[in-house]
Structures are given as C-alpha cells and as structure tokens.
XYZ file of C-alpha atoms in Angstrom:
570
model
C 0.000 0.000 0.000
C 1.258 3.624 -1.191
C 1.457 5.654 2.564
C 1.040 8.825 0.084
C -2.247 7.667 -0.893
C -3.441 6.955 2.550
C -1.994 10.677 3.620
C -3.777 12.260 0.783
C -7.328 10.256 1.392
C -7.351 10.321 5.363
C -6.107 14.632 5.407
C -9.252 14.924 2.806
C -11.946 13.159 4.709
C -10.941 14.939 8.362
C -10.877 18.578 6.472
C -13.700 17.618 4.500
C -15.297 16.640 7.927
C -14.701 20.066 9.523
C -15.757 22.441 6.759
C -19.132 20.721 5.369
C -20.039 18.852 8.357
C -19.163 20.948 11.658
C -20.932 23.913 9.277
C -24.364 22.226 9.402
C -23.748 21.317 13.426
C -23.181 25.018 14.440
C -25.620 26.251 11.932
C -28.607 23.606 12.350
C -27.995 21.667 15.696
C -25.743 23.746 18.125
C -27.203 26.903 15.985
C -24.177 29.379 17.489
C -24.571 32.694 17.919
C -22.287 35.172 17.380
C -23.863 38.052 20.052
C -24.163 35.753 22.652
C -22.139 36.868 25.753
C -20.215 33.969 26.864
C -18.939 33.583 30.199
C -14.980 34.581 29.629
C -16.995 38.292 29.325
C -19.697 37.915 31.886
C -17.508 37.166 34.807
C -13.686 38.129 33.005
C -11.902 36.770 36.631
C -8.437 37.242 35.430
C -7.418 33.813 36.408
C -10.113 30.960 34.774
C -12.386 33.255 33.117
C -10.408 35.417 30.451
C -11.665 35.620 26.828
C -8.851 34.410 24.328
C -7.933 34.484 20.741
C -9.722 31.586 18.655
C -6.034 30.694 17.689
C -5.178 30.525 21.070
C -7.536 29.068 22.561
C -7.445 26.275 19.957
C -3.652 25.774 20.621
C -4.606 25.707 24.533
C -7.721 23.311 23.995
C -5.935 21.389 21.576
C -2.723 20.471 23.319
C -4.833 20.240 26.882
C -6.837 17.378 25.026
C -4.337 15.755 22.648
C -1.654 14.188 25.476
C 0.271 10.820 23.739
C -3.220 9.001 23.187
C -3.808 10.114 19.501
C -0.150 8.626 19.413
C -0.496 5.473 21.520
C -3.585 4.349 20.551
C -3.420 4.159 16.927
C 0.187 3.047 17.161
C -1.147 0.196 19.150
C -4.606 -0.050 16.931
C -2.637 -0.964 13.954
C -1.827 -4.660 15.033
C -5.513 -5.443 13.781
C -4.102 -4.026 10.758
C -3.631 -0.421 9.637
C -7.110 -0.354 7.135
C -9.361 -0.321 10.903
C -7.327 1.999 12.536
C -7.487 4.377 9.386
C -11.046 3.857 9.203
C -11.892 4.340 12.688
C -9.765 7.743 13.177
C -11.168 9.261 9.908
C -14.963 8.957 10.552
C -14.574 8.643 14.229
C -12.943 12.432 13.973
C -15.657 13.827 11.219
C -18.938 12.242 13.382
C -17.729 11.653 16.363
C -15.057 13.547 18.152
C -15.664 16.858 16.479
C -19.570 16.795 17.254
C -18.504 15.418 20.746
C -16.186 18.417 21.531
C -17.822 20.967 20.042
C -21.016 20.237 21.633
C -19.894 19.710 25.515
C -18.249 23.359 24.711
C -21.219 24.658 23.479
C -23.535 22.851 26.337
C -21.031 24.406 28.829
C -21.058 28.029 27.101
C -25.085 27.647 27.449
C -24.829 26.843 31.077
C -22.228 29.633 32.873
C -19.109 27.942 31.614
C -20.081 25.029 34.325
C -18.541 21.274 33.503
C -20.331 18.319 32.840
C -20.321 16.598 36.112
C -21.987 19.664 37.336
C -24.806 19.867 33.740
C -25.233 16.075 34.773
C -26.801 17.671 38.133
C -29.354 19.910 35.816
C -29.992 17.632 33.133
C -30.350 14.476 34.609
C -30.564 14.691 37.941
C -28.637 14.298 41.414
C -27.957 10.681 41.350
C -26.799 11.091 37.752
C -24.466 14.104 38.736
C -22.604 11.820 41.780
C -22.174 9.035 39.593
C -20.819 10.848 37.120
C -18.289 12.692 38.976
C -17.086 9.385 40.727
C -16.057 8.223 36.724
C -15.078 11.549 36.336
C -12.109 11.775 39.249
C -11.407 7.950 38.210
C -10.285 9.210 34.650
C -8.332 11.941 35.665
C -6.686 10.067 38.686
C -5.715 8.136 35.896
C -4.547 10.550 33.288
C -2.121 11.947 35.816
C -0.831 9.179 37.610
C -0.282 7.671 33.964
C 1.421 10.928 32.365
C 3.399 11.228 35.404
C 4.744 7.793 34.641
C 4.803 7.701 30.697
C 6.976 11.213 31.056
C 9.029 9.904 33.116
C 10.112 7.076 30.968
C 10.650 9.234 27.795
C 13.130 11.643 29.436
C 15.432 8.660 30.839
C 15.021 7.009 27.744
C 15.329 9.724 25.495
C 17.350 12.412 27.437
C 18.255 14.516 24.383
C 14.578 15.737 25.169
C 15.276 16.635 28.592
C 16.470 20.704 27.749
C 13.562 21.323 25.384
C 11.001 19.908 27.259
C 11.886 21.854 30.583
C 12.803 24.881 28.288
C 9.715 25.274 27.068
C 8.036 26.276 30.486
C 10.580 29.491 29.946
C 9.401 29.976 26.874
C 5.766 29.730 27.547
C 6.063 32.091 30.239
C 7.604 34.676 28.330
C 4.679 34.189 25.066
C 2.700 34.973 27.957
C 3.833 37.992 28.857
C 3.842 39.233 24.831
C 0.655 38.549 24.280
C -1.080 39.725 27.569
C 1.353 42.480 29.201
C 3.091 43.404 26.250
C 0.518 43.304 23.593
C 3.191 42.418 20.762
C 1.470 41.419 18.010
C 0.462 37.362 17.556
C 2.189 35.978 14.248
C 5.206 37.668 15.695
C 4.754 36.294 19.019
C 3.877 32.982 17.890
C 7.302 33.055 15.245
C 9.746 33.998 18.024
C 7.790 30.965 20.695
C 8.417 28.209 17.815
C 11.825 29.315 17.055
C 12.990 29.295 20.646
C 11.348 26.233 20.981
C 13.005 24.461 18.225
C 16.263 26.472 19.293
C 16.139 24.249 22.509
C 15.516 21.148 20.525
C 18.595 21.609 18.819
C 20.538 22.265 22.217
C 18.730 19.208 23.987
C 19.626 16.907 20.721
C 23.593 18.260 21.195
C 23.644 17.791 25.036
C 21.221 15.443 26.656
C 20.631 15.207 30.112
C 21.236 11.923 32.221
C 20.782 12.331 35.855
C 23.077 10.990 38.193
C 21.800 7.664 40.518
C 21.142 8.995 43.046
C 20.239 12.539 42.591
C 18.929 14.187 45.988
C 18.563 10.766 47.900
C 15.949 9.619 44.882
C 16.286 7.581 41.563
C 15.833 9.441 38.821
C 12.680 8.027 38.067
C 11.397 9.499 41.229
C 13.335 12.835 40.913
C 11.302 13.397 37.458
C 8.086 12.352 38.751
C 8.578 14.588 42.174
C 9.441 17.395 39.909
C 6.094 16.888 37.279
C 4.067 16.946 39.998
C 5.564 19.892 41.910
C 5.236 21.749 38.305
C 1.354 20.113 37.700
C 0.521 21.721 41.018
C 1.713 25.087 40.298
C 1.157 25.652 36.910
C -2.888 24.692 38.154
C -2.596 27.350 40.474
C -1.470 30.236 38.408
C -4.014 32.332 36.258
C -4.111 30.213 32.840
C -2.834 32.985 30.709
C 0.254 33.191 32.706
C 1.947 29.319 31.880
C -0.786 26.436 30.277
C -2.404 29.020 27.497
C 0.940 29.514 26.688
C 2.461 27.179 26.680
C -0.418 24.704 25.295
C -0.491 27.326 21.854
C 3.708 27.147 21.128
C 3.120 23.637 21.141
C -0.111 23.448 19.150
C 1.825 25.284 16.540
C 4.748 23.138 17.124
C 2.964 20.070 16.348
C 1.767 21.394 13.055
C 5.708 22.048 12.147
C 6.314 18.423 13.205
C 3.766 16.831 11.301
C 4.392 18.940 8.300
C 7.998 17.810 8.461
C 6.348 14.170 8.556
C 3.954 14.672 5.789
C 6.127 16.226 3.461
C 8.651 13.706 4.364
C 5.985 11.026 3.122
C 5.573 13.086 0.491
C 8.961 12.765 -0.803
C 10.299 9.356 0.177
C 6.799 7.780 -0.424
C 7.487 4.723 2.172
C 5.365 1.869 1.216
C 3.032 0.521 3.857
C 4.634 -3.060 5.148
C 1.626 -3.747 7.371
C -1.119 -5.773 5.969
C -4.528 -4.402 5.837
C -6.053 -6.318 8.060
C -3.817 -8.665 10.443
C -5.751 -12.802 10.240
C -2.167 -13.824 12.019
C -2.176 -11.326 14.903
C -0.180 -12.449 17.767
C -1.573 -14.835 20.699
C -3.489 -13.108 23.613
C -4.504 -10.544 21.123
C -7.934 -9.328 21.686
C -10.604 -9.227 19.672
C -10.913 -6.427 17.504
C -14.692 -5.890 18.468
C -15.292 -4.473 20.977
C -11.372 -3.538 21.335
C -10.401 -1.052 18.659
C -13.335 1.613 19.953
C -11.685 1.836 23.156
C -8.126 1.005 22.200
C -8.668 4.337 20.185
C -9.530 7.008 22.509
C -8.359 10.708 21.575
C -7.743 9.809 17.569
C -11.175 8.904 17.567
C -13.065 10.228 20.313
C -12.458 10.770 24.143
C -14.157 11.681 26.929
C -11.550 13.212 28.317
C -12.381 16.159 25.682
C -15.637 16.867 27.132
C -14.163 17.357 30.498
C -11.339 19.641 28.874
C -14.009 21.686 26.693
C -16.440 22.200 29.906
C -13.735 22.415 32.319
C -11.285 25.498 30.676
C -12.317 26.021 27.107
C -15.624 27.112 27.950
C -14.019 29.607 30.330
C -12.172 31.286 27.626
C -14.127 31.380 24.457
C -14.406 35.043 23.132
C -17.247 34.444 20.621
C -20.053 31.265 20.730
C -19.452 30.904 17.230
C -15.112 30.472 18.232
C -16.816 27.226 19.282
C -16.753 25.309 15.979
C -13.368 26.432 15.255
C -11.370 25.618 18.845
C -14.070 22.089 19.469
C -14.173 20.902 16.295
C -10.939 21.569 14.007
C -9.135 20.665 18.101
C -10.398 17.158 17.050
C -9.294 17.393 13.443
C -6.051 18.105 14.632
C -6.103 15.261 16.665
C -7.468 12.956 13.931
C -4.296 14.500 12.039
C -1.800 13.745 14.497
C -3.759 10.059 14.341
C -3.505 9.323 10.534
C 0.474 10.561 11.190
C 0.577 7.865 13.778
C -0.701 4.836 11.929
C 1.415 5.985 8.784
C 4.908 6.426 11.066
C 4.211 2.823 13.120
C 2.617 0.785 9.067
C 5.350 2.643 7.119
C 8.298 3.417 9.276
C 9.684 -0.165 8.751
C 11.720 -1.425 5.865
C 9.772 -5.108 5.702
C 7.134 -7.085 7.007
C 9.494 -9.251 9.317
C 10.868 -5.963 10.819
C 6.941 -4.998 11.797
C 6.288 -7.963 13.071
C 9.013 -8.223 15.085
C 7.989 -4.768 17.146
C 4.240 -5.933 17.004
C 4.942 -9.128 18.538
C 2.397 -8.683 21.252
C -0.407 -6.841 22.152
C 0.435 -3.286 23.699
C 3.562 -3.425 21.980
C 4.515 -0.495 19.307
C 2.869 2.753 21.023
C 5.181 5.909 21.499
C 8.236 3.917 20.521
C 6.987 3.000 17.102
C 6.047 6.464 16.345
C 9.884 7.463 17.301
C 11.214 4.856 15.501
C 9.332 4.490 12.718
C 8.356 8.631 12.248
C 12.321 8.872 12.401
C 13.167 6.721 9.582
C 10.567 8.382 7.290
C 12.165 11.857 7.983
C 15.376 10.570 7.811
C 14.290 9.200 4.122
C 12.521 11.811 3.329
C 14.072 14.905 4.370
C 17.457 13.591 5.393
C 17.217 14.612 9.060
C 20.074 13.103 11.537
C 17.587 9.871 12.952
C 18.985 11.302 16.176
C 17.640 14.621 15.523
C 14.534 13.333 13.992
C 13.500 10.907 17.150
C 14.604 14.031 19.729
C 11.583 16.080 17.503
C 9.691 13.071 17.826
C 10.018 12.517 21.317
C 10.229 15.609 22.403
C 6.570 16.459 20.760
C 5.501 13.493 22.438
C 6.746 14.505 25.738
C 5.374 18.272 25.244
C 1.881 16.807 24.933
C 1.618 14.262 27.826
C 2.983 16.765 30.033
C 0.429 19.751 28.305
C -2.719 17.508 29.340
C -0.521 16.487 32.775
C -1.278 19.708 33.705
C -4.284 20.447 32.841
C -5.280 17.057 34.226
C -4.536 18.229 37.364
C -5.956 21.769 37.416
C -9.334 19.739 35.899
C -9.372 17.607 38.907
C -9.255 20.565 41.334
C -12.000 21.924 39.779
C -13.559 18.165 40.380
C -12.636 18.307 44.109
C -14.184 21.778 44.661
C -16.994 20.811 42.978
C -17.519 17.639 45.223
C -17.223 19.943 47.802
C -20.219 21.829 46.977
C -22.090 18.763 46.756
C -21.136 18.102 49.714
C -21.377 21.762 51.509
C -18.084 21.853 52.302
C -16.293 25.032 50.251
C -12.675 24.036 49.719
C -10.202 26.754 48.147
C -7.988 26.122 45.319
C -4.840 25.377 47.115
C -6.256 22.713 49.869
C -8.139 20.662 46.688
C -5.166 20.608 44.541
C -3.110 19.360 47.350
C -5.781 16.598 47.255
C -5.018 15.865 43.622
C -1.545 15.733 44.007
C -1.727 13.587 47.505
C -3.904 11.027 45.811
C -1.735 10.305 42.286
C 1.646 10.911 43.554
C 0.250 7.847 46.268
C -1.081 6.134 43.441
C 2.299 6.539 41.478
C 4.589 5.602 44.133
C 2.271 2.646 45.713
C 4.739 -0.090 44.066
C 7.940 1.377 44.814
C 10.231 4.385 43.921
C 10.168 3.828 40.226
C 6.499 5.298 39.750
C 5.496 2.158 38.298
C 2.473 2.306 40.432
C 0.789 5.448 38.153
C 0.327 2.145 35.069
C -1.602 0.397 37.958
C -5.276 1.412 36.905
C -4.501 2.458 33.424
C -5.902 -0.622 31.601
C -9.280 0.776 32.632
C -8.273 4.031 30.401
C -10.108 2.991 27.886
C -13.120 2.136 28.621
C -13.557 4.402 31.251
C -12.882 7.147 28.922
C -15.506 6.398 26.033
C -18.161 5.650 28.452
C -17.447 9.021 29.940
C -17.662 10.112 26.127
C -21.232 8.575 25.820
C -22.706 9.818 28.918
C -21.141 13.772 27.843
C -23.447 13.025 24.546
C -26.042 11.932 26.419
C -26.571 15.399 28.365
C -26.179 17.097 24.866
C -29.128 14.956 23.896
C -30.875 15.895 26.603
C -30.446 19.607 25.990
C -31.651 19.008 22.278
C -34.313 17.554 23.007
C -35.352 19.960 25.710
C -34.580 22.797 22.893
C -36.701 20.356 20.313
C -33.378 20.356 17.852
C -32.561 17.524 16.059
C -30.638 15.125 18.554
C -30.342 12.614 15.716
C -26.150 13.536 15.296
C -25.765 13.208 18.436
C -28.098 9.813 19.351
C -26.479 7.630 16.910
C -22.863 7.838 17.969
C -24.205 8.020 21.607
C -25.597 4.368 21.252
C -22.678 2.893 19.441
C -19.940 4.733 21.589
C -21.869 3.216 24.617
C -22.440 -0.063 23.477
C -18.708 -0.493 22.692
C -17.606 0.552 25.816
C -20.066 -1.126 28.034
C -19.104 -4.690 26.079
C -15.521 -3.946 26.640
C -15.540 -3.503 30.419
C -17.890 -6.636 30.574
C -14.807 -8.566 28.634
C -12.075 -7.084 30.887
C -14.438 -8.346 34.034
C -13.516 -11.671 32.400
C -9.645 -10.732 31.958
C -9.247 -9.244 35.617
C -10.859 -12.162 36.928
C -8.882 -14.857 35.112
C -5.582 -12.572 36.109
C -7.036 -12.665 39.406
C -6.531 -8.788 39.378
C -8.904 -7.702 42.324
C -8.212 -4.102 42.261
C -9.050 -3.680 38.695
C -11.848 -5.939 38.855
C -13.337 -4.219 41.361
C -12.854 -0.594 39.930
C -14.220 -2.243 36.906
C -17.440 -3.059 38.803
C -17.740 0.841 40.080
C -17.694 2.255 37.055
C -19.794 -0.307 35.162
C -22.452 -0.046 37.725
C -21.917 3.615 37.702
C -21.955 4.099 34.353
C -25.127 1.768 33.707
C -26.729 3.701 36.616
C -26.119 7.128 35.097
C -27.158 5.515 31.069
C -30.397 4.907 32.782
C -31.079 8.051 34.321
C -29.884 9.696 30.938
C -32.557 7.336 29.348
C -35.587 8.631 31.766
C -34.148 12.366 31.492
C -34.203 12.111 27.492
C -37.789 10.352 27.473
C -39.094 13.635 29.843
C -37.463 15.844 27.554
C -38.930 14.850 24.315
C -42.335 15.273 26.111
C -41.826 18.437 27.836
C -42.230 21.494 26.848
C -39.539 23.757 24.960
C -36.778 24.806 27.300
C -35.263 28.121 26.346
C -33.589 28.935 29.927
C -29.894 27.887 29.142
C -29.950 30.412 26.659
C -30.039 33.341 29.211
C -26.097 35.256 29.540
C -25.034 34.851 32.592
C -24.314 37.663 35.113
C -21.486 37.841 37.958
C -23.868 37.381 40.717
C -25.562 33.673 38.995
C -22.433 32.231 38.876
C -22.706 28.928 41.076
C -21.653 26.053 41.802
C -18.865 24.604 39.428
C -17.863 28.221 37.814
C -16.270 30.310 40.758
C -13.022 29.537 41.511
C-alpha cells in the first residue's frame, strides 16, 4: 500500500469533515450565535475566566486534550491491521469527536461555563451528577498518575529531550507575557515561541541530560516524577494565561511544524506501507478487535476526556459562541491529524514485514516507541534529518503533549474536588483541593515502589472508562436538544454505538481481571460499570421527559457575575 495515498485520502476526509459537516452542526444543531455573551466576558476573573484568541484558545484546547493518546492508541490499533485503525480515526474524527467536543463546549457556554459533572446535576438529575463525577475523578486520577509515569520514561530514555522539554516552560512564560502584558502582536509572538522552541531542541539533541543515581537521595525516576508533579501543582494554580495558554499554543503550533515535516517527508520518500490491511495472524493473547479497537482508540477517535477539557477550561475562555466550531471541532481534526500521522509512522516506518512484526509481537507493543522509531526513519528518508535529531523532535513532541494535558489534568481535577465539595457543603479553596489531587496520584504513582510504576496500575481501565465518559457527555447534549426540540439525531447515533462499545468492553475485561485474578481492577471495573449503567439509565428517563416536555429556552439566558454557582467560581 502507497502511505502517500493513505496521507492524501485520510487529510481529505478529516478537512472535508470540519468544513461541510461541523458547518451544518453550528448552523442547524448547536445553531451558534455570534452576540451571545459567553462567560470569559460575563464574569472576566483574570485567572479561569479570560476571553482568548480563537487561535489561542485552539492551541490551549488542543494540546490540553491531545496528550500521547492520539499517538499510543493508533500506534497500538494498527496490530488489527492499519485499514481499521485508518477507518476508525477518519470517521470517528468527522462524526464523532468533532460533534462530541464541540457540543460539551457549546452545552457548557449555554450553562455559565459550568462542567459536565456539574450539567449532569441539571440535566439528569442528582444521582446522575454523583455518579458521574465518581467516573469523572477515576479518569483523571488516571490521566495523571499515567502521564506522570509515561513522562518519566521518555526523558530517561530519550534524554536529548530533557532541555527542550523543561525549556519550554521558559518559553511559555515569556509568550505569555507578549501577548497579555506586552501586547506584541500574535504571528510575531507565535514566530519567536516556535523558534525558541526548536532552538532548545537543537541544544537538547547536542547535550542530553542523564541524571546521576542517586540525585537528591531519589532515583531518577522518582526525581522526574517529584518534579512533574511539583510543576502540575503550580502551573494549576497560576491564572491560565500566565503558563498552560501559553504554553499549550507554542506547542499546538509546534505540532503542526512536526507533522508537516512528517507529511512532506511522506511526500517525498513515499514509504510503502509493510503492514497488511487487516492482520488474520495477529499475535496470541490478542484481543478481539470488536469491541477492542473503539476503546483502544480514545483521543484519535473520540475521548471523553475532551468533554471534560471543553467544559472544564475552554468554555471559560471562548471570546465568541461561534469560536466554538473552530477551537471544538478543528481541536479534534487536529487530533485525527496527528492520528492518521501515527498509523502511517508505526505501518510505514519499517523497511519489511518481518521488521513490523518483530515490534508488534504482542499486544500493547509499538505505542510511542513506534512512532519514534518508525516517524524517524521516514524523515530521515525523506528529508534527510540526523535519525537522532529526527526521534529528539519526535520525542520531544511526544513529551510536550503528555505533560500539556498532565497539567491540565490536574488543574481539571481541582476543579472536580471543589466541585464535590459543593455537593457536599463543604467550600474548599484552590490550594487545599489541589493538594488533594496531588496527595492522591503521587500515592497512586509511588504505591509499588520508587520507580512510579504504580501510576500504570489502573490504566488498563483508560479505555473504557474514557468512552463511556464520552457517551454519557453526549447523552446530556441529547438531553439539551431535546429539551430545545433540535434535532438530537447527530448526536443519538454515535451516543448508542460509543456506549455499546464501551459497556461490552468492560464486561470482557471483568472476564480478563478475573482470570488474572486482578482484584483491584476488577473491582474498579465493577464501580464504574455499575456507575456508568446507573447514570445511562437516568440519561434514558431524562431524554424520554425531555422529548415530552415542553420547549426549554432557559440555558440560553447570559449569565451575570452574581448567577455564577456552583462549578464556575473559583
């Protein structure tokens, strides 16, 4: 198979997907309007509540949602074969992940800039809401435990990555302070950010960093992870123009320099596709690719974890309603983008069959490292980039990203903790709930010994957990169509086959965990199923009262300073 080909045909159907399709969603379904005062205006805070720059705000939104999964997943996907990977990314992005994002930003817009646990409350009820931010904690306990972890591993194993990836923190705070304090103009801004930033991936590439064993009384595994969380905590602290918006847009930008320097590599060299189309020898203890691939797929496809991104900051900061379909749903083209440039650098990064299927020898094998590997060689062919040069860019993207939704992971979770609070009547401030956060993963991370191999512990669950969380955002969209009498038909389909997926896959990891004997992840297997099942019902009753009830203009009220409530101050 001809990767150019592939390239060509998947970059068509994703841009195809946001001009024609997300046009009739914010025209007919979401039906954006331009006057409406969002809530970055209404209550303008200074810290969570600033309006932004659409191109901003998508580099902020984009990078805070990407992380390593549009990497991993695919790069793992294509053992199956690279032809369901391709066609699961593509269409997943056009109907699912771009109507999914754009429409939790839109619900939260409508509803004071509040996140979806807290719309579960309104639209579905109170049971509905605690369920739902049980799954919701789980996820992100996981996502930063995980990050933590996966970080971790790239800068000891990859240390030429170690300057740029600190390095950019300088740089982001300093974009910062050009576009907010001293109002230098954007494409200049934006020119001198990616040059720096590519400045310190040529330094990191000429002298990596190995840390010395041991360094402060710790391994350098936990040094690193210490020092991510210790960063994770602060940067969730400080107002978000200061470090993530930042920071989050060089390296939006920077991905699009990375994967034109893939693309037009592929371009050039043409690399030939060594993975079969679909894989009838895949390796034992392989699972089956139904129900597997949905959920093996997360961000490249869809992910819950956008929802709780695109409710929990981007609503926050979204200058014009109409930004919406711009930062929700060309943030999941992007990510469909950086997909396709997965499965083509770990199908096409190889020089023969045996070489493939000597990487994919087992499930969960490939991921990050055949992106590395395999994105290198096809720069290196195609563009005649140093492979060491080529996997620092590589890695060091990949690193930039897990540590981008690291942190906004965490600051997401305070928000979940202070919400909780509410629930519960207790008001915690910003600094007591993210020590939470941070108590709870770092024990997480460290609970099998110093090398952080703990924060891996719950992340088979990922998954699953992740596009059930995906079906039950959809499902309060629904409800809010149906209580506006829209069409909820865009949004119903992929609900039911996004939940049907996920529901059969935790039912056939019950039977793994059990077989493992694994009682930890069997039982957090049962919460969430139960939850999630729970909260699919109550969804189920709230959309049946809907599409009898009356029409429900409310949410679109602006909202004023004095109505903000629960799940917006902060």
């Amino acid at each position: 198979m001809n990767s150019l080909v592939l390239m060509i045909v998947g970059l068509a159907m994703v841009l195809a997907g946001y001009f024609l399709y997300s046009k009739f969603l914010g025209k007919r379904v979401y039906q954006l309007d331009a006057s409406f005062r969002t809530p970055a205006h209404e209550v303008n805070d200074g810290v969570d509540f600033v309006p932004t720059n659409k191109f901003v705000l998508w580099g902020h939104h984009f990078t805070s949602v990407a992380g390593a999964a549009p990497i991993v997943g695919p790069a793992v996907a294509v053992i199956w074969g690279w032809l369901p990977a391709f066609l699961w990314v593509t269409l997943g992005t056009v109907f699912f992940a771009g109507m999914h994002d754009m429409g939790a930003l839109w619900a939260s817009v409508r509803n004071r800039g509040q996140s979806m646990g807290m719309l579960s409350g309104r639209y579905i009820g109170a049971r509905g809401r605690n369920l739902f931010l049980v799954v919701i904690f789980l996820l992100l306990l996981m996502v930063v435990a995980a990050f933590a972890t996966v970080i971790t591993n790239l800068l000891i194993s990859t240390p030429t990555s170690v300057i740029p990836v600190w390095g950019a923190i300088v740089v982001a705070l300093i974009v910062g302070q050009m576009i907010y304090r001293w109002k230098i103009s954007l494409p200049l801004t934006t020119v001198i950010g990616v040059v720096a930033l590519y400045g310190l991936i040529l330094l990191g590439d000429r002298f990596p960093v190995e840390l010395p064993d041991p360094i402060l009384g710790m391994s350098p595994a936990a040094f690193w992870i210490t020092a991510l969380f210790l960063y994770a905590g602060i940067a969730s602290l400080l107002p978000v123009w200061v470090l993530l918006q930042p920071r989050d847009y060089i390296n939006g930008v920077q991905l699009f320099v990375g994967l034109a320097l893939l693309y037009g590599a592929v371009l050039i060299a043409n690399p030939t596709i060594v993975a079969p189309a679909i894989n009838s020898a895949v390796p034992e203890g392989t699972p089956s690719i139904v129900p597997l691939l949905f959920v093996t797929v997360a961000c490249g496809a869809i992910s819950g974890f956008h929802g709780m991104v695109s409710s929990g900051t981007s609503s926050k900061q979204l200058d014009k309603e109409t930004d919406g379909r711009f930062v929700g749903y060309f943030g999941a083209v992007g990510e469909g983008m950086l997909a396709l440039g997965a499965i083509i650098a770990a199908t096409a990064g190889y020089q023969t069959l045996a070489d493939w299927e000597a990487v994919y020898s087992a499930f969960n094998q490939g991921g990050v490292s055949a992106f590395v590997e395999g994105g290198g060689a096809i720069m290196n062919a195609g563009l005649g980039i140093s492979p060491s040069l080529s996997a620092t860019i590589l890695a060091t993207m990949a690193v930039l990203f897990a540590a981008t939704t690291m942190d906004t992971g965490v600051r997401l979770q305070r928000f979940v903790v202070q919400e909780a609070g509410e629930v519960l009547g207790v008001k915690v401030n910003k600094a007591v709930a993210t020590l939470v956060v941070l108590v709870v993963a770092m024990a997480l991370t460290f609970s099998t010994g110093a090398d952080g191999s703990g924060g891996l512990l719950i992340w088979p669950l990922f998954g699953t957990t992740n596009q059930l969380l995906a079906s039950l955002t959809l499902a309060i969209i629904a409800v809010i169509l149906l209580r506006k009498k829209r069409n909820p038909l865009p949004v119903l389909i992929p609900l039911v086959f996004v939940m049907v997926m996920s529901i059969y896959a935790l039912i056939v990891q019950l039977g793994t965990f059990w077989n493992d004997q694994n009682w930890l992840l069997l039982a957090l297997d049962v919460v969430i199923l139960v939850a999630s099942l729970w909260v699919a019902l109550e969804s189920a009753i709230a959309m049946q009262a809907a599409r009898k009830g009356t029409f429900d203009p409310e949410t679109d009220e602006p909202v004023t300073s004095g109505s903000v409530g629960a799940g917006t101050e902060r």
